[in-house]
PDB file of C-alpha atoms in Angstrom:
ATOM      1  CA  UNK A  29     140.494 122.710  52.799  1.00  0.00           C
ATOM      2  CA  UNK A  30     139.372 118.974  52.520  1.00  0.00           C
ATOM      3  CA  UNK A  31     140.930 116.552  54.196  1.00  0.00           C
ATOM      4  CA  UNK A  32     140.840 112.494  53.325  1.00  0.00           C
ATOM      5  CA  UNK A  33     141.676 110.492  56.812  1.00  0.00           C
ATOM      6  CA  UNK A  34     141.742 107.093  57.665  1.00  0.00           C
ATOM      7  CA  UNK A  35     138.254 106.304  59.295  1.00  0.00           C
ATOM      8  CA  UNK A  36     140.008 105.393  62.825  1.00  0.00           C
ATOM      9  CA  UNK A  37     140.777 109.235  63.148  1.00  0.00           C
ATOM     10  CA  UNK A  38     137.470 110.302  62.757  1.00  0.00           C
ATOM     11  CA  UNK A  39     136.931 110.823  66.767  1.00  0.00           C
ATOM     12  CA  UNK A  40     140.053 112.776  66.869  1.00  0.00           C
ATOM     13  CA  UNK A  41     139.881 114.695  64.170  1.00  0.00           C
ATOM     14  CA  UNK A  42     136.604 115.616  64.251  1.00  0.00           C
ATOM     15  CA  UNK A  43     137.089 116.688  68.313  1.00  0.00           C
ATOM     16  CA  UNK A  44     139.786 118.657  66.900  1.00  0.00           C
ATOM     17  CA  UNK A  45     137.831 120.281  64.279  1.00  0.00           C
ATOM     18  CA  UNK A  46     135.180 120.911  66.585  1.00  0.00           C
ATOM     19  CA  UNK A  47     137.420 122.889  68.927  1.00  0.00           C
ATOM     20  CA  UNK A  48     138.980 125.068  65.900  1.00  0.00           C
ATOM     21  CA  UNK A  49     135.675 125.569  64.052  1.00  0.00           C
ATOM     22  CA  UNK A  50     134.801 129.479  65.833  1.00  0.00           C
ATOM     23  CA  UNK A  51     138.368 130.345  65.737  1.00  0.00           C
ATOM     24  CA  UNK A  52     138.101 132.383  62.301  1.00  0.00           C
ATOM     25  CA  UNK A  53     139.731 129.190  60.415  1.00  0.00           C
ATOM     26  CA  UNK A  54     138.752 128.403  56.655  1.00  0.00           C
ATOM     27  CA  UNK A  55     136.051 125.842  56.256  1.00  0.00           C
ATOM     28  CA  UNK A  56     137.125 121.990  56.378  1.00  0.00           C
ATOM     29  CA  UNK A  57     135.636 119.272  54.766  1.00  0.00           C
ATOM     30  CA  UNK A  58     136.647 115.697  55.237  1.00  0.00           C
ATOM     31  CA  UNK A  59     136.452 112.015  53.971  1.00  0.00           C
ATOM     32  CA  UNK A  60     136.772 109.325  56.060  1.00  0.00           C
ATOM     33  CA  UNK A  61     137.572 105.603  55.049  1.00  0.00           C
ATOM     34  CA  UNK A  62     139.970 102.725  54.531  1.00  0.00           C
ATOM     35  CA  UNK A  63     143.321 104.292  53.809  1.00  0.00           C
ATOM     36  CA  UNK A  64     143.506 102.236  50.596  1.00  0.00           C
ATOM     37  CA  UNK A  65     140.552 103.231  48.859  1.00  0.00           C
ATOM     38  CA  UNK A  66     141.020 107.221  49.962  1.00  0.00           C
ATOM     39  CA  UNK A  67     144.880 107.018  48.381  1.00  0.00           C
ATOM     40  CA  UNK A  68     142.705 105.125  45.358  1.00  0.00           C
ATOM     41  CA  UNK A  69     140.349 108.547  44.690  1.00  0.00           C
ATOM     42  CA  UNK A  70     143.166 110.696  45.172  1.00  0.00           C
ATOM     43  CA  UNK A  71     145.242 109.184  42.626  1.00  0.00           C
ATOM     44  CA  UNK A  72     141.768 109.385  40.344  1.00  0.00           C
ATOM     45  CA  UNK A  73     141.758 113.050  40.617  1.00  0.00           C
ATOM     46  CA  UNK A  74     139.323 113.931  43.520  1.00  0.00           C
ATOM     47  CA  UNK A  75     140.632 116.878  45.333  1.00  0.00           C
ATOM     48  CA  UNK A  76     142.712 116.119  48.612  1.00  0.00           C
ATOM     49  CA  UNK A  77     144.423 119.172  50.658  1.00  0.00           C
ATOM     50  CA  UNK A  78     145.817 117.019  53.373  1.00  0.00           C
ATOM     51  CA  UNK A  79     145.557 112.795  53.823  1.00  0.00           C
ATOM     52  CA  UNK A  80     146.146 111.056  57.141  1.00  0.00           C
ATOM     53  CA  UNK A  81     146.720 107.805  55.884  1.00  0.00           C
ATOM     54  CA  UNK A  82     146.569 104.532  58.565  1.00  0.00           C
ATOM     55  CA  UNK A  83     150.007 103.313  57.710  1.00  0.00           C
ATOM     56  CA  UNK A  84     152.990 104.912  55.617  1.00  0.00           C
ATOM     57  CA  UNK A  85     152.647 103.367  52.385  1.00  0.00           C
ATOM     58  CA  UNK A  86     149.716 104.659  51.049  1.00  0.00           C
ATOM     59  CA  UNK A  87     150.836 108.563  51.531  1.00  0.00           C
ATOM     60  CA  UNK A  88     154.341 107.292  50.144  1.00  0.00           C
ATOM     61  CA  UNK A  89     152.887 105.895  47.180  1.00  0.00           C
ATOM     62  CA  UNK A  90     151.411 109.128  46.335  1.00  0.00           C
ATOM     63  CA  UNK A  91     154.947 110.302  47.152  1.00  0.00           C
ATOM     64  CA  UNK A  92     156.299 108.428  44.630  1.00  0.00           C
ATOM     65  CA  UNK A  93     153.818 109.342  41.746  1.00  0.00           C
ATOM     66  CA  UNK A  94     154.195 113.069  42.746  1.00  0.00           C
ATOM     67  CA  UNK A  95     150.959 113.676  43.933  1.00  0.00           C
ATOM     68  CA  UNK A  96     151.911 114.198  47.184  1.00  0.00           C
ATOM     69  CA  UNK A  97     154.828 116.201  47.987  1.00  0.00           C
ATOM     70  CA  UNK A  98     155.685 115.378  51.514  1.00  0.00           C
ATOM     71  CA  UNK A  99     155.093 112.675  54.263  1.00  0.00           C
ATOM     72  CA  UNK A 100     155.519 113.005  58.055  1.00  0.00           C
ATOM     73  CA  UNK A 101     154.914 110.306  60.677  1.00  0.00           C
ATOM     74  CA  UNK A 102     151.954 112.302  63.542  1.00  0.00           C
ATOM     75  CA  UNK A 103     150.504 109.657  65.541  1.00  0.00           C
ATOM     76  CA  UNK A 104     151.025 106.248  66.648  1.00  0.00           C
ATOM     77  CA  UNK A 105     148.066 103.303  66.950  1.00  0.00           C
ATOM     78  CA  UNK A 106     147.878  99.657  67.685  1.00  0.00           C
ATOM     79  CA  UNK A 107     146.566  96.504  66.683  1.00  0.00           C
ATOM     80  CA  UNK A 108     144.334  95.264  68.682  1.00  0.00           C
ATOM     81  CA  UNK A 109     141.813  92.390  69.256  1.00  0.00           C
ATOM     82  CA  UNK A 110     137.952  93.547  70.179  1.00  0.00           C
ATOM     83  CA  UNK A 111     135.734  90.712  71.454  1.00  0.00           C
ATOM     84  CA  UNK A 112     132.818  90.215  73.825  1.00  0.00           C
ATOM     85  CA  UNK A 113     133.808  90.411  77.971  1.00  0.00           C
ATOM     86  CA  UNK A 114     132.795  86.971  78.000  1.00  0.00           C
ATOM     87  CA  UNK A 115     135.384  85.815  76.134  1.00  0.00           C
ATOM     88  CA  UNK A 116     138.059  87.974  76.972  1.00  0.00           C
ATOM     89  CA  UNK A 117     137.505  86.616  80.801  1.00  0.00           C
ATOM     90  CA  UNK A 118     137.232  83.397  79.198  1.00  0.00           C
ATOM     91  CA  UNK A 119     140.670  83.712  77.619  1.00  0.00           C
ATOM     92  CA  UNK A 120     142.716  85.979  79.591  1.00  0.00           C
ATOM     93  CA  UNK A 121     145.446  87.174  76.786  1.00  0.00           C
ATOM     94  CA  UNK A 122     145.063  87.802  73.428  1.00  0.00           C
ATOM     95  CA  UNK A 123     147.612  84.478  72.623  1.00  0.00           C
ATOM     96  CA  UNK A 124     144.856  82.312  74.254  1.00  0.00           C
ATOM     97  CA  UNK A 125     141.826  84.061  72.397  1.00  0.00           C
ATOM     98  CA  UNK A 126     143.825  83.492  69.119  1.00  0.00           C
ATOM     99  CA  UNK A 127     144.208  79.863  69.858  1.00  0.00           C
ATOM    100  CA  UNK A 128     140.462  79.025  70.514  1.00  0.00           C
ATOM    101  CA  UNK A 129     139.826  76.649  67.434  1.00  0.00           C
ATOM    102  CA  UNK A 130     136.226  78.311  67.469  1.00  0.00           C
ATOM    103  CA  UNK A 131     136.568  81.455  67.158  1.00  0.00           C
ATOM    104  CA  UNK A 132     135.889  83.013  63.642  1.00  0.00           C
ATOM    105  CA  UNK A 133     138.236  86.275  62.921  1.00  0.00           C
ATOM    106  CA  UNK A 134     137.398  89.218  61.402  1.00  0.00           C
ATOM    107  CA  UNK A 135     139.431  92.179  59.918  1.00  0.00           C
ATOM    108  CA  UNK A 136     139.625  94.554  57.563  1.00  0.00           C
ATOM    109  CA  UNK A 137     140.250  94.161  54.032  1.00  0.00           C
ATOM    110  CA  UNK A 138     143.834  93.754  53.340  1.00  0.00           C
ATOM    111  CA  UNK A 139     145.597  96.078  50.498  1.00  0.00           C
ATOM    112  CA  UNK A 140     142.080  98.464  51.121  1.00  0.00           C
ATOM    113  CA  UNK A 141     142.388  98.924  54.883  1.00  0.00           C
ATOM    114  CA  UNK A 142     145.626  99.221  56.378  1.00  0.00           C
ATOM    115  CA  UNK A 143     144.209  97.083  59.422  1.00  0.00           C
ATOM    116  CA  UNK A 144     143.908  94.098  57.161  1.00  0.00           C
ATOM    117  CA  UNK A 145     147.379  94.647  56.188  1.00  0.00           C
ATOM    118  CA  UNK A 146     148.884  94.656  59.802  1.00  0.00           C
ATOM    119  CA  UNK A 147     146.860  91.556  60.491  1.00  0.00           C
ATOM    120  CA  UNK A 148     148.809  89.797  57.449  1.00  0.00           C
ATOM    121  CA  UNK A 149     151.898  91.638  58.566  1.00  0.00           C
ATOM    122  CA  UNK A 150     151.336  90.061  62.249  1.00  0.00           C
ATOM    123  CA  UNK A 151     150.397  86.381  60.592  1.00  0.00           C
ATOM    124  CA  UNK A 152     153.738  86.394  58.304  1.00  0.00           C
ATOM    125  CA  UNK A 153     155.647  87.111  61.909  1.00  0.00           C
ATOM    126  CA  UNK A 154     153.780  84.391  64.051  1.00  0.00           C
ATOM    127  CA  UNK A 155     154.148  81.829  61.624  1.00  0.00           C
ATOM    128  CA  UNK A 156     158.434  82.408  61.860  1.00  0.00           C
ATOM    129  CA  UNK A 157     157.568  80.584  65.523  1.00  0.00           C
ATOM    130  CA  UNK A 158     154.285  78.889  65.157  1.00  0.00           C
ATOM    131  CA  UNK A 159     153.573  78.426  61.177  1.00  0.00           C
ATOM    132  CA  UNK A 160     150.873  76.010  62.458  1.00  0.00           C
ATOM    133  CA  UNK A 161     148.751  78.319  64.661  1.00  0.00           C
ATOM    134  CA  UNK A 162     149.272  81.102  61.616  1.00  0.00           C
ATOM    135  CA  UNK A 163     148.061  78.711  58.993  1.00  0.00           C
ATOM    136  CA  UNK A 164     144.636  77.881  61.864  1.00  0.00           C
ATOM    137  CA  UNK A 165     144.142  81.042  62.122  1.00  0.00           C
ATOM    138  CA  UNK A 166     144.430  82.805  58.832  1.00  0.00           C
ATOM    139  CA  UNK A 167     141.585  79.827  58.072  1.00  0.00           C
ATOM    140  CA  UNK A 168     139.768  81.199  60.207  1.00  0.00           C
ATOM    141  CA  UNK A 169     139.703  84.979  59.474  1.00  0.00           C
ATOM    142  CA  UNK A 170     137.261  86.538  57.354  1.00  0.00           C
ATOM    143  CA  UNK A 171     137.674  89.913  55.959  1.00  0.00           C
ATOM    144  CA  UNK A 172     134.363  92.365  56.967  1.00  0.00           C
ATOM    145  CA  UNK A 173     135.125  95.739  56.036  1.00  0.00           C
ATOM    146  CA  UNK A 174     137.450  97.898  54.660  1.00  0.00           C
ATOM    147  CA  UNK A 175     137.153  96.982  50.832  1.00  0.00           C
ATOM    148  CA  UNK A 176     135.362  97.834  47.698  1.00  0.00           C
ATOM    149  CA  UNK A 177     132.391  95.435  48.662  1.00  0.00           C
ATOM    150  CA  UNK A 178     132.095  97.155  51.686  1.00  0.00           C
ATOM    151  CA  UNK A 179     133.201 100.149  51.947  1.00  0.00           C
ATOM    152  CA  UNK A 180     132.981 101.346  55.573  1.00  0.00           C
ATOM    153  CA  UNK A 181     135.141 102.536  57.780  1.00  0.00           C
ATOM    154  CA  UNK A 182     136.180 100.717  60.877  1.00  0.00           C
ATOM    155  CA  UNK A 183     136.202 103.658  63.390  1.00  0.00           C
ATOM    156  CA  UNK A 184     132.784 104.545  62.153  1.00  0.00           C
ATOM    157  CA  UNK A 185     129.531 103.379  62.411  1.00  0.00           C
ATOM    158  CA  UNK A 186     129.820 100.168  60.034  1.00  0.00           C
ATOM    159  CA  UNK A 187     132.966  99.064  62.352  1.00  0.00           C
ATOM    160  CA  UNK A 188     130.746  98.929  65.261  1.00  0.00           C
ATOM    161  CA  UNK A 189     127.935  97.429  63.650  1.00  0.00           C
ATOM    162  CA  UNK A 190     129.895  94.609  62.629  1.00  0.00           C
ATOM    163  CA  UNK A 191     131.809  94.321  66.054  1.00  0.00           C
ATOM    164  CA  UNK A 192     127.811  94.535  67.933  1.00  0.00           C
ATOM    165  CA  UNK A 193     126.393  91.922  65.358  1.00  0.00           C
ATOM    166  CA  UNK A 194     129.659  89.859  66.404  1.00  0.00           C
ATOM    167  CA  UNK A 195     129.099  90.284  70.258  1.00  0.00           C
ATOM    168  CA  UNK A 196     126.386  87.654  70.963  1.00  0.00           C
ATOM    169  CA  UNK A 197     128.636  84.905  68.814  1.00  0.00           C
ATOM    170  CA  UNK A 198     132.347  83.726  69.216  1.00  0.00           C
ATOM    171  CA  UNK A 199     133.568  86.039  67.446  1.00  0.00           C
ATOM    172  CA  UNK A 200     137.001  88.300  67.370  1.00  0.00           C
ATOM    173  CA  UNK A 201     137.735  90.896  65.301  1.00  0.00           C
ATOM    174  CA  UNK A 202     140.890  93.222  64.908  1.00  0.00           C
ATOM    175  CA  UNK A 203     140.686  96.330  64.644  1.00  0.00           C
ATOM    176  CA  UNK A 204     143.068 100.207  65.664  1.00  0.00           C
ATOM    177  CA  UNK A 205     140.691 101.521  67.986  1.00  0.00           C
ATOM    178  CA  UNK A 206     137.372 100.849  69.570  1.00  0.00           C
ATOM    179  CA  UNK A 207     135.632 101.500  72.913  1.00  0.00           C
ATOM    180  CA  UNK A 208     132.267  99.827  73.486  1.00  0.00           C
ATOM    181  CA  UNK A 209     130.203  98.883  76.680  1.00  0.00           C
ATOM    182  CA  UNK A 210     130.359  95.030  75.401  1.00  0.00           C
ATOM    183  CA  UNK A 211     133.507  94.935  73.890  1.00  0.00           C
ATOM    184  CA  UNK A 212     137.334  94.604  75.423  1.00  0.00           C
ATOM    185  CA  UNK A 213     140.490  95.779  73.475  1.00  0.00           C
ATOM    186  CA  UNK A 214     143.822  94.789  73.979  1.00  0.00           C
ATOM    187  CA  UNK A 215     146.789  95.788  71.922  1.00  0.00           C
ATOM    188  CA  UNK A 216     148.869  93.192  70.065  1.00  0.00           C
ATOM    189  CA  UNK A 217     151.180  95.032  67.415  1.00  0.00           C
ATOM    190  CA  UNK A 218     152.183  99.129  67.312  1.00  0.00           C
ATOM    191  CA  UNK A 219     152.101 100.985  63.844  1.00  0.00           C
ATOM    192  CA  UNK A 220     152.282 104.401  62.876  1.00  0.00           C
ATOM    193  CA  UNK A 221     150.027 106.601  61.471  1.00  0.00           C
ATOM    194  CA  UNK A 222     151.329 109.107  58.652  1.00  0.00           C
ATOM    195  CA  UNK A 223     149.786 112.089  56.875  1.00  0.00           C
ATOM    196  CA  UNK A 224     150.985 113.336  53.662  1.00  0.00           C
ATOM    197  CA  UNK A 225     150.158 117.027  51.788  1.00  0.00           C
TER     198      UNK A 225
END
């Protein structure tokens, strides 16, 4: 069986593999990565037993197209903001963080990762109350991972590498789920995971 998941699963799923591995269970390959890009190869032609896709409408796309012939919701995540302890005690809430005027943001690619396209999802909704702070900020995000010119995941080790070269500068960066000694998470937006087979 191979699996392709979205590269914030790869703690879980690999724990979970882990566990199952002695129990007499076929063998299991997987492929982690932005949801975008794995959806991409599948619809190429390389082989894909079961995807867990970061957000619905990759695994519904394949829906649609009939390579993929059923999607079910599994898990639930969140967007949140990762940044350095100093500044999260310098800005106590993610609202004030996002208002610094010197912070640089950094995300995943949009349309590639579906992190990059909650962070546009969560832009389009903040600037229905504050278009000004949207427009500032979207200036101010770059997009490090996630797409075709780099293709890392961000629950692996190019996610962290980015968020550790970040730590020593004023830096954000949004990500669905990361726990490092230097780093503080908080949640800003739910979304749900899906798979599809």
């Amino acid at each position: 069986m191979h699996i392709m998941a979205a590269g914030s699963l790869r703690g879980a799923l690999t724990a979970i593999l882990a566990r199952y591995s002695g129990n007499k269970i076929p063998p299991v390959t997987c492929d982690f990565g932005p949801a975008g890009l794995l959806r991409q190869k599948i619809e190429s032609g390389v082989k894909c037993d079961l995807f867990l896709s970061a957000d619905r409408a990759h695994p519904e796309a394949l829906l649609r197209n009939k390579t993929a012939f059923r999607v079910e919701p599994f898990i639930a995540n969140y967007l949140g903001i990762t940044t350095t302890t100093e500044l999260a005690e310098q800005y106590p809430d993610w609202q004030q963080l996002l208002c610094a005027p010197d912070l640089i943001i950094g995300t995943s690619t949009p349309v590639d990762d579906p992190c990059g396209d909650y962070v546009v999802q969560f832009y389009s909704e903040l600037s229905k109350v504050d278009p000004e702070l949207a427009e500032n900020i979207r200036n101010r995000t770059r997009y490090l991972v996630g797409g075709k010119k780099f293709p890392g995941d961000p629950g692996g080790a190019n996610g962290v590498s980015v968020v550790d070269s970040l730590s020593s500068g004023r830096y954000i960066y949004w990500l669905p789920a990361l726990s490092e000694k230097n780093v503080t998470t908080s949640r800003a937006r739910d979304n749900r995971y899906s798979g599809s087979r």
